[in-house]
């Protein structure tokens, strides 16, 4: 296997998502550089361990960093931090991207690429929506429970659809080589709103009601609430000129019914008293809907409830 | 003081509300009969102790009962149970009311008098909305923290307004004698909806967000949510042809700002793993609004959230 022609990856935020995809890329022969926080000493000494429904594996040696300044410039910079830490990016991101490199944002929510694009100038910015159930079990130890595919799109300013671009195809080739299924989206905006159809009800209600996904689906009234909120997201997206078929609601309900009992990432953040991604996942979509002269009372209520819980901690 | 001409009262549910008003009536010279549940042996032996902002007092001896069958027929039967226990009333209520007696329902929510009226035939049924902060501290020990007045109205079928009736005036005389301020309402429906303007946001959100009233008022977003929900209750009441001035929202916000930090009764029920009054306070108003071809997304969402939490316990 000739790894020298392969592109290099920087993983900014090597948790349940970044750590998993980075490990898969390294296993496929790519040069991967992992930025870590608290887990740095452990991962530097012990590497990464991935327990996955697709097969367990270990990487005894990885390129681990505790500081973005020490990382080499890479072809692809993957942002897999929680959005609440994005304030650190403007200072650090530009020097990390090789000429002709690109940034791939693997974060949930809305309005993320817009902020990144401001910082990185003409560099291509892509967004990936990860349909994955994975949890960090301990330092350097990630458990991949279900799904794993990514909906990929390229960012253009002013909510334009970029179509299928060369940057997207190149990234899809890399991930496919690592065994990760990529769905190319001609319109990143729609891909992001579609992801919100899942994230807004489940992330929000899992925190407010202290519930796993299957518990929310089991009670008829909370199940109806999930559905009501999904419909509200689709109406809101339409107000912002991003059309999603109504049938997508049932698709997401079926998808969740087929999942194992899952604790959402926002619920894990809440339980571990970490800040929640309230603005990226709730505040930004809500403001987009209001700016489009529409309203979304349930999303607004969930936003208000989560803001209260987030600030109270 | 001639107590023989005074009317007799049965208190069905001698907790923070029924126990407080019953004790005040007994102290004023009325013959009062208290139905108790777990606290029966203690109250039979020790009476009641009221710690009140209006002055503490004790009643070493009260007429205590552990069973409605043993109680004498009374002129006024006060229902101060939680609505979740109302299913026991049809069997027991009729024999407890003296000829020409009346029933006073001191419960929150909507559609309560309608159910009672079915049982008691031509007996007058009145409703009282208690604006009171009181908590049961232990067996026979009630702490009255703030307010205490009652908005009183008489029930007529089909949402009709009864005006100011003789039964209302008689009851107001009795309570006034006991030092309790009574506001007479020409329309019980409006009195009930006005109480819901307070109960729906504070009872609901105190449970969902694990919060006291002052905590909800302090965070700007949860405060806005309280206000949004109050406005939705007023719009819903209007759809049901019960008009409340928009200024009532600010009045209720000011009232709550002036209160001490208060844990709502629904939150106490939830914390003590007792059933919550979800149907009376949320389900019935919501169904009334939907039947009037209107909608109330925030009330509906709160109803769905509380149903989930109530069933999960």
XYZ file of C-alpha atoms in Angstrom:
626
model
C 0.000 0.000 0.000
C 1.487 3.334 -1.042
C 0.568 5.830 1.632
C 2.793 8.629 0.365
C 0.307 9.790 -2.259
C -2.529 9.727 0.181
C -3.757 12.904 1.765
C -3.078 13.868 5.355
C -5.801 14.587 7.908
C -5.904 16.723 11.022
C -8.621 15.753 13.476
C -9.564 18.731 15.629
C -11.475 17.104 18.456
C -10.772 13.376 18.735
C -13.847 12.251 20.630
C -16.628 9.814 19.794
C -16.971 11.186 16.258
C -13.556 12.610 15.326
C -11.685 9.787 17.031
C -13.748 7.142 15.265
C -13.439 8.545 11.743
C -9.773 9.449 12.249
C -8.986 5.931 13.422
C -10.755 4.456 10.390
C -8.780 6.751 8.072
C -5.472 5.833 9.735
C -6.306 2.132 9.498
C -6.909 2.651 5.760
C -3.390 4.034 5.372
C -3.886 7.775 5.621
C -1.588 9.975 7.672
C -3.786 11.215 10.510
C -2.975 13.749 13.232
C -5.188 13.798 16.300
C -5.702 16.843 18.510
C -6.656 15.772 22.020
C -7.560 17.489 25.222
C -7.655 15.675 28.574
C -6.940 12.323 26.933
C -3.664 13.435 25.336
C -1.170 11.657 27.623
C -3.129 8.404 27.523
C -3.572 8.372 23.739
C 0.055 9.410 23.134
C 1.181 6.377 25.142
C -1.515 3.857 24.256
C -3.107 4.870 20.966
C -6.779 4.340 20.219
C -9.137 1.438 20.755
C -12.303 1.206 18.669
C -15.064 -1.219 19.612
C -17.297 -1.217 16.562
C -20.254 -3.121 15.200
C -18.162 -3.251 11.999
C -15.279 -4.966 13.804
C -13.089 -4.006 16.748
C -9.568 -2.724 16.202
C -6.723 -1.015 17.995
C -4.175 1.537 16.828
C -1.303 1.220 19.323
C 0.451 4.269 17.867
C -1.195 7.459 16.680
C 0.075 10.981 16.041
C -1.295 12.658 19.135
C -1.094 16.374 19.968
C -2.170 18.446 22.911
C -1.775 21.719 21.065
C -2.830 22.750 17.582
C 0.432 24.708 17.115
C 2.472 21.512 17.124
C 0.455 19.866 14.352
C 1.781 19.812 10.763
C -0.236 21.445 7.981
C -2.623 18.866 6.523
C -4.615 18.405 3.323
C -7.872 17.944 5.174
C -8.719 19.529 8.513
C -11.666 17.810 10.148
C -13.474 19.882 12.784
C -15.086 17.472 15.224
C -15.077 19.585 18.362
C -18.261 20.472 20.121
C -19.453 23.765 18.594
C -19.256 25.438 22.008
C -15.461 25.433 21.573
C -15.434 26.904 18.050
C -14.225 30.235 19.399
C -10.683 28.813 19.472
C -10.653 28.085 15.714
C -10.113 31.495 14.090
C -6.679 31.891 15.637
C -5.476 28.372 14.994
C -7.113 27.070 11.859
C -5.451 29.012 8.991
C -1.903 27.765 9.568
C -3.079 24.161 9.814
C -4.440 23.904 6.267
C -2.084 23.094 3.365
C -2.394 25.176 0.191
C -5.223 23.596 -1.816
C -6.341 21.839 1.351
C -9.880 21.853 2.670
C -11.849 21.944 5.894
C -14.515 19.364 6.702
C -16.899 20.368 9.461
C -18.354 17.301 11.200
C -20.514 19.278 13.646
C -24.235 19.430 14.157
C -26.330 22.539 13.902
C -26.624 25.461 11.534
C -24.430 28.381 10.536
C -21.142 26.601 11.299
C -19.460 26.656 7.857
C -20.322 30.331 7.543
C -18.149 31.120 10.571
C -15.308 28.828 9.443
C -15.344 30.298 5.914
C -14.782 33.769 7.358
C -11.507 32.516 8.807
C -10.046 30.342 6.064
C -10.594 32.631 3.078
C -10.674 30.858 -0.281
C -10.089 27.393 1.165
C -12.903 24.983 0.364
C -15.182 24.373 3.317
C -17.294 21.236 3.395
C -19.833 20.011 5.875
C -20.568 16.446 6.888
C -23.586 15.288 8.838
C -22.713 12.130 10.720
C -25.437 9.559 11.151
C -23.658 7.594 13.798
C -24.253 6.260 17.277
C -20.904 6.321 19.011
C -19.793 7.099 22.545
C -16.460 7.676 24.170
C -16.118 5.045 26.872
C -12.859 6.295 28.373
C -9.539 7.862 27.292
C -8.752 6.648 23.757
C -11.625 4.184 23.855
C -14.557 4.676 21.493
C -17.584 2.474 21.146
C -19.317 2.598 17.751
C -22.822 1.244 18.232
C -24.763 1.798 15.007
C -24.853 3.479 11.585
C -21.829 5.560 10.601
C -22.537 7.135 7.226
C -21.977 10.788 6.453
C -24.077 13.164 4.334
C -21.497 15.399 2.671
C -21.953 18.773 1.009
C -19.864 21.820 0.120
C -20.462 25.249 1.537
C -21.196 28.298 -0.600
C -22.070 31.703 0.822
C -25.644 32.992 1.045
C -27.266 29.586 1.360
C -26.419 28.650 -2.228
C -26.325 24.984 -3.246
C -22.843 23.976 -4.420
C -23.881 20.869 -6.345
C -21.500 17.896 -6.461
C -17.972 19.340 -6.409
C -14.510 17.891 -6.973
C -13.623 18.498 -3.301
C -16.633 16.449 -2.277
C -15.699 13.598 -4.609
C -12.106 13.552 -3.357
C -13.254 13.392 0.253
C -15.821 10.731 -0.559
C -13.044 8.643 -2.169
C -10.918 8.925 0.975
C -13.738 7.969 3.325
C -14.925 5.167 1.074
C -11.384 3.777 1.182
C -11.727 3.831 4.980
C -15.000 1.896 4.732
C -17.226 4.861 5.558
C -20.282 5.358 3.385
C -20.648 8.891 2.045
C -23.867 10.310 0.600
C -23.170 13.326 -1.575
C -25.624 16.204 -1.098
C -25.988 18.794 -3.829
C -27.243 21.207 -1.178
C -25.452 21.291 2.166
C -28.241 23.473 3.591
C -30.786 20.737 3.041
C -28.440 18.117 4.455
C -28.038 20.243 7.602
C -31.778 20.835 8.010
C -32.440 17.128 7.474
C -30.023 16.314 10.271
C -31.829 18.842 12.459
C -35.065 16.939 11.905
C -33.464 14.235 14.038
C -31.232 16.280 16.317
C -33.705 18.894 17.482
C -36.304 16.535 18.976
C -34.034 13.780 20.242
C -31.138 15.826 21.583
C -33.501 18.355 23.125
C -36.049 16.013 24.681
C -33.439 13.524 25.887
C -32.089 16.297 28.138
C -35.379 17.894 29.174
C -37.084 14.555 29.904
C -33.997 12.615 31.047
C -34.694 9.949 28.442
C -33.061 7.637 25.937
C -34.349 7.549 22.352
C -36.348 4.347 22.865
C -38.014 5.744 26.013
C -39.140 8.801 24.036
C -40.533 6.518 21.318
C -42.394 4.226 23.714
C -44.741 6.715 25.405
C -47.429 7.679 22.860
C -47.460 11.349 23.888
C -43.708 11.914 23.843
C -43.599 10.038 20.530
C -46.232 12.440 19.204
C -44.175 15.347 20.517
C -41.090 14.072 18.655
C -43.208 13.928 15.494
C -44.703 17.408 16.080
C -41.216 18.859 16.474
C -39.901 17.084 13.352
C -42.790 18.539 11.359
C -42.016 21.973 12.760
C -38.374 21.669 11.630
C -39.525 20.782 8.099
C -41.940 23.741 8.020
C -39.141 25.980 9.312
C -36.696 24.692 6.688
C -39.292 25.383 3.975
C -39.676 28.948 5.267
C -35.895 29.253 4.794
C -36.369 27.947 1.205
C -34.961 24.484 1.901
C -37.533 21.903 0.948
C -37.662 18.524 2.694
C -40.396 16.003 1.869
C -42.950 15.427 4.649
C -42.277 11.700 4.335
C -38.853 12.322 5.892
C -40.555 12.497 9.300
C -41.716 8.890 9.091
C -38.320 7.886 7.753
C -36.617 9.368 10.837
C -39.157 7.792 13.207
C -38.571 4.384 11.596
C -34.793 4.911 11.710
C -34.999 5.663 15.435
C -37.311 2.722 16.106
C -34.714 0.479 14.470
C -31.903 1.873 16.655
C -30.738 0.445 19.931
C -31.597 2.389 23.094
C -29.411 5.449 22.634
C -28.309 8.262 24.919
C -27.809 11.341 22.753
C -24.553 13.276 22.760
C -26.304 16.321 24.198
C -27.635 14.231 27.066
C -24.127 12.927 27.739
C -22.815 16.504 27.756
C -25.566 17.516 30.161
C -25.014 14.581 32.496
C -21.275 15.263 32.555
C -21.980 18.948 33.256
C -20.361 20.090 30.015
C -21.851 22.970 28.031
C -24.509 21.860 25.557
C -24.624 22.856 21.861
C -27.793 24.875 22.433
C -26.975 27.726 20.052
C -25.749 25.642 17.090
C -28.566 23.103 17.175
C -31.489 25.198 18.476
C -30.647 28.911 18.569
C -29.301 29.241 15.011
C -32.131 27.327 13.283
C -34.695 29.242 15.349
C -33.171 32.593 14.383
C -33.095 31.517 10.712
C -36.810 30.656 10.897
C -37.690 33.925 12.617
C -35.613 35.886 10.074
C -37.661 34.174 7.361
C -40.789 35.629 9.031
C -42.006 32.245 10.212
C -42.307 30.806 13.718
C -41.609 27.513 15.449
C -43.154 27.535 18.930
C -41.997 24.045 19.910
C -38.399 24.611 18.777
C -38.465 27.940 20.579
C -39.783 26.316 23.747
C -37.143 23.599 23.599
C -34.494 26.285 23.070
C -35.749 28.216 26.092
C -35.902 25.071 28.227
C -32.381 23.999 27.234
C -30.955 27.463 27.761
C -32.337 27.359 31.300
C -30.846 23.919 31.985
C -27.522 24.824 30.358
C -27.093 27.999 32.407
C -28.240 26.394 35.647
C -25.465 23.815 35.770
C -70.017 33.815 69.945
C -72.962 31.669 68.893
C -71.604 28.752 66.930
C -74.834 26.769 66.786
C -76.261 28.743 63.911
C -73.043 28.474 61.955
C -72.787 26.094 59.069
C -70.814 22.872 59.187
C -67.985 22.038 56.790
C -66.557 18.754 55.528
C -62.999 19.001 54.243
C -62.327 16.227 51.748
C -58.536 16.262 51.524
C -56.926 18.012 54.488
C -53.544 18.879 52.977
C -51.789 22.186 52.398
C -54.958 23.808 51.021
C -57.883 21.963 52.662
C -56.131 21.722 56.002
C -55.299 25.415 56.021
C -58.768 26.722 55.141
C -60.468 24.138 57.367
C -58.321 25.167 60.329
C -59.116 28.834 59.743
C -62.850 28.024 59.612
C -62.669 25.998 62.831
C -60.751 28.755 64.561
C -63.560 31.145 63.535
C -66.099 28.952 65.278
C -67.438 26.756 62.510
C -67.935 23.041 62.964
C -65.355 21.448 60.666
C -64.849 17.775 59.820
C -61.530 16.773 58.303
C -61.033 13.724 56.083
C -57.429 12.554 56.277
C -55.397 9.837 54.679
C -51.965 8.807 56.001
C -51.982 11.570 58.609
C -55.220 10.441 60.266
C -53.805 8.889 63.479
C -51.472 11.812 64.083
C -54.120 14.506 63.526
C -56.729 12.603 65.571
C -54.324 12.618 68.521
C -52.586 15.955 68.037
C -54.809 18.199 65.970
C -53.457 20.713 63.472
C -50.616 23.201 63.598
C -50.632 26.144 61.203
C -47.529 28.264 60.709
C -48.826 31.273 58.838
C -47.617 34.664 57.719
C -50.934 35.873 59.184
C -50.088 34.415 62.616
C -49.308 30.908 63.843
C -51.941 28.868 65.667
C -52.681 25.354 66.831
C -55.917 23.393 67.059
C -55.181 20.645 69.607
C -58.487 18.935 68.867
C -60.131 18.537 65.475
C -62.842 16.226 64.134
C -60.635 13.835 62.186
C -61.835 10.960 59.995
C -60.059 8.291 58.023
C -63.156 7.336 56.099
C -65.795 9.458 54.405
C -68.572 7.071 55.589
C -67.997 8.073 59.193
C -68.409 11.784 58.550
C -71.713 13.540 59.372
C -73.661 15.276 56.594
C -72.465 18.878 56.354
C -73.761 22.146 54.951
C -70.652 22.734 52.881
C -68.478 19.991 51.437
C -65.084 21.319 50.397
C -63.229 19.184 47.858
C -59.523 19.795 48.332
C -58.135 16.467 47.175
C -55.766 16.252 44.265
C -57.912 15.806 41.155
C -56.200 12.494 40.440
C -58.256 11.025 43.299
C -61.613 12.413 42.154
C -62.698 8.957 40.983
C -63.613 8.128 44.615
C -66.119 11.010 44.861
C -69.209 9.762 42.977
C -69.761 6.924 45.437
C -69.173 8.920 48.599
C -70.198 12.482 47.997
C -74.022 12.429 47.810
C -74.623 11.172 51.363
C -72.230 13.750 52.801
C -74.189 16.817 51.714
C -77.060 18.115 53.846
C -80.292 19.052 52.075
C -79.779 22.628 50.824
C -76.055 22.146 51.298
C -73.462 22.917 48.673
C -70.154 21.669 47.314
C -67.127 23.922 47.005
C -64.406 22.625 44.719
C -60.994 24.015 45.692
C -59.086 22.224 42.952
C -57.051 23.509 40.062
C -57.742 22.760 36.429
C -60.738 22.665 34.176
C -63.873 20.528 33.872
C -63.984 19.612 37.569
C -67.361 21.050 38.594
C -68.927 19.424 35.548
C -67.997 15.979 36.870
C -69.089 16.793 40.446
C -72.421 18.205 39.262
C -73.212 14.904 37.540
C -73.018 13.211 40.925
C -74.757 15.646 43.264
C -77.848 16.436 41.202
C -79.511 19.729 42.051
C -77.067 20.640 44.831
C -75.282 23.906 44.213
C -71.713 23.416 43.055
C -69.225 26.231 43.484
C -65.615 26.542 42.484
C -62.848 28.365 44.310
C -59.461 29.183 42.882
C -56.970 29.472 45.696
C -54.205 31.994 45.327
C -52.103 30.641 48.118
C -48.573 29.470 48.757
C -48.821 26.776 51.371
C -47.002 23.494 51.922
C -47.572 20.550 54.195
C -44.448 20.244 56.317
C -45.375 17.001 58.069
C -48.451 15.251 59.535
C -50.926 17.911 60.684
C -48.389 20.667 60.126
C -49.076 23.250 57.422
C -46.936 26.190 56.511
C -48.768 29.128 54.911
C -46.186 31.252 53.131
C -47.994 33.883 51.098
C -51.323 35.125 49.729
C -54.408 33.119 50.622
C -57.373 34.689 48.850
C -59.911 32.722 46.866
C -61.648 33.610 43.594
C -65.144 32.164 44.009
C -67.766 31.398 41.378
C -70.811 29.191 40.938
C -71.053 26.464 38.346
C -73.755 26.351 35.684
C -73.860 23.766 32.900
C -72.649 24.499 29.367
C -70.070 27.093 30.349
C -72.732 29.595 31.357
C -71.866 32.428 33.744
C -73.897 32.218 36.974
C -73.421 35.809 38.089
C -73.213 36.584 41.813
C -75.462 34.055 43.576
C -76.788 33.701 47.101
C -74.705 30.545 47.625
C -71.590 32.505 46.717
C -72.467 35.313 49.113
C -73.137 32.878 51.964
C -69.804 31.160 51.418
C -68.006 34.476 51.135
C -69.533 35.507 54.492
C -68.259 32.320 56.126
C -64.734 32.663 54.754
C -64.601 36.372 55.510
C -65.493 35.527 59.107
C -62.482 33.182 59.054
C -60.262 35.995 57.803
C -59.991 34.708 54.243
C -60.478 37.215 51.461
C -62.978 36.117 48.819
C -63.248 37.670 45.368
C -66.616 36.964 43.810
C -66.488 36.024 40.123
C -69.586 36.410 37.977
C -68.134 33.796 35.641
C -66.444 30.736 37.150
C -65.105 29.776 33.711
C -63.096 32.968 33.522
C -61.884 32.531 37.103
C -60.654 29.022 36.233
C -58.916 30.125 33.020
C -57.302 33.010 34.899
C -55.905 30.565 37.432
C -54.606 28.453 34.561
C -52.659 31.472 33.311
C -50.538 30.971 36.414
C -50.770 27.218 36.919
C -49.965 26.026 33.427
C -46.553 27.682 33.077
C -45.355 27.472 36.680
C -46.629 24.034 37.630
C -45.529 22.592 34.298
C -42.115 24.183 33.990
C -41.250 23.690 37.653
C -41.444 19.937 37.027
C -39.889 19.816 33.556
C -37.009 22.140 34.478
C -36.675 21.149 38.152
C -37.086 24.771 39.190
C -38.653 27.039 41.763
C -40.739 30.014 40.622
C -37.946 32.521 41.205
C -35.440 30.412 39.253
C -37.835 30.394 36.286
C -38.193 34.164 36.541
C -34.465 34.853 36.779
C -33.261 33.328 33.491
C -34.397 35.658 30.661
C -35.297 32.787 28.305
C -37.321 30.737 30.782
C -39.014 33.968 31.877
C -39.917 34.608 28.239
C -41.217 31.044 27.991
C -43.443 31.597 31.035
C -44.799 34.712 29.329
C -45.281 32.932 25.964
C -47.253 30.180 27.688
C -49.399 32.676 29.644
C -50.250 34.424 26.389
C -51.153 31.078 24.827
C -53.533 30.320 27.716
C -55.261 33.678 27.193
C -55.586 33.059 23.441
C -56.930 29.567 24.184
C -59.446 30.919 26.707
C -60.623 33.464 24.130
C -61.125 30.650 21.595
C -63.377 29.031 24.241
C -65.245 32.372 24.502
C -63.774 33.366 27.866
C -62.126 36.717 27.524
C -59.167 37.688 29.735
C -57.374 41.016 29.249
C -53.834 40.729 27.853
C -52.653 42.877 30.754
C -53.336 39.913 33.052
C -50.045 38.367 31.868
C -48.006 41.227 33.300
C -50.118 41.142 36.460
C -49.265 37.464 36.979
C -45.567 38.042 36.234
C -45.481 40.880 38.768
C -47.372 38.747 41.305
C -44.804 35.955 40.905
C -41.874 38.370 41.107
C -43.265 39.583 44.412
C -43.563 36.034 45.795
C -40.948 34.221 47.807
C -39.046 31.382 46.096
C -41.824 28.819 45.750
C -41.900 25.136 44.898
C -45.215 24.454 43.135
C -47.580 21.763 44.358
C -47.099 19.798 41.139
C -43.347 19.824 41.667
C -43.849 18.558 45.217
C -46.088 15.777 43.905
C -43.474 14.861 41.304
C -40.598 14.866 43.784
C -42.572 12.687 46.172
C -43.433 10.339 43.296
C -47.157 11.015 43.562
C -49.327 11.254 40.451
C -49.451 14.761 38.988
C -52.650 16.614 38.017
C -51.708 16.472 34.347
C -55.203 15.926 32.962
C -57.043 18.538 35.054
C -54.502 21.321 34.567
C -53.159 20.557 31.082
C -55.191 17.859 29.306
C -58.660 19.350 29.902
C -57.771 22.931 28.885
C -55.918 21.622 25.824
C -58.903 19.536 24.751
C -61.215 22.523 25.286
C -58.979 24.646 23.042
C -58.785 21.948 20.346
C -62.572 21.471 20.488
C -62.895 25.210 19.886
C -60.857 24.696 16.675
C -57.845 26.530 18.035
C -54.373 25.263 18.934
C -51.859 25.800 21.722
C -48.514 24.239 20.747
C -46.700 25.174 23.955
C -49.471 23.912 26.242
C -49.623 20.755 24.146
C -45.852 20.295 24.399
C -45.931 20.810 28.156
C -48.800 18.297 28.387
C -46.821 15.749 26.380
C -43.677 16.337 28.436
C -45.560 16.001 31.738
C -47.418 12.910 30.602
C -44.046 11.317 29.846
C -42.633 12.268 33.261
C -45.806 11.237 35.092
C -45.924 7.789 33.491
C -42.200 7.194 33.875
C -42.187 7.416 37.647
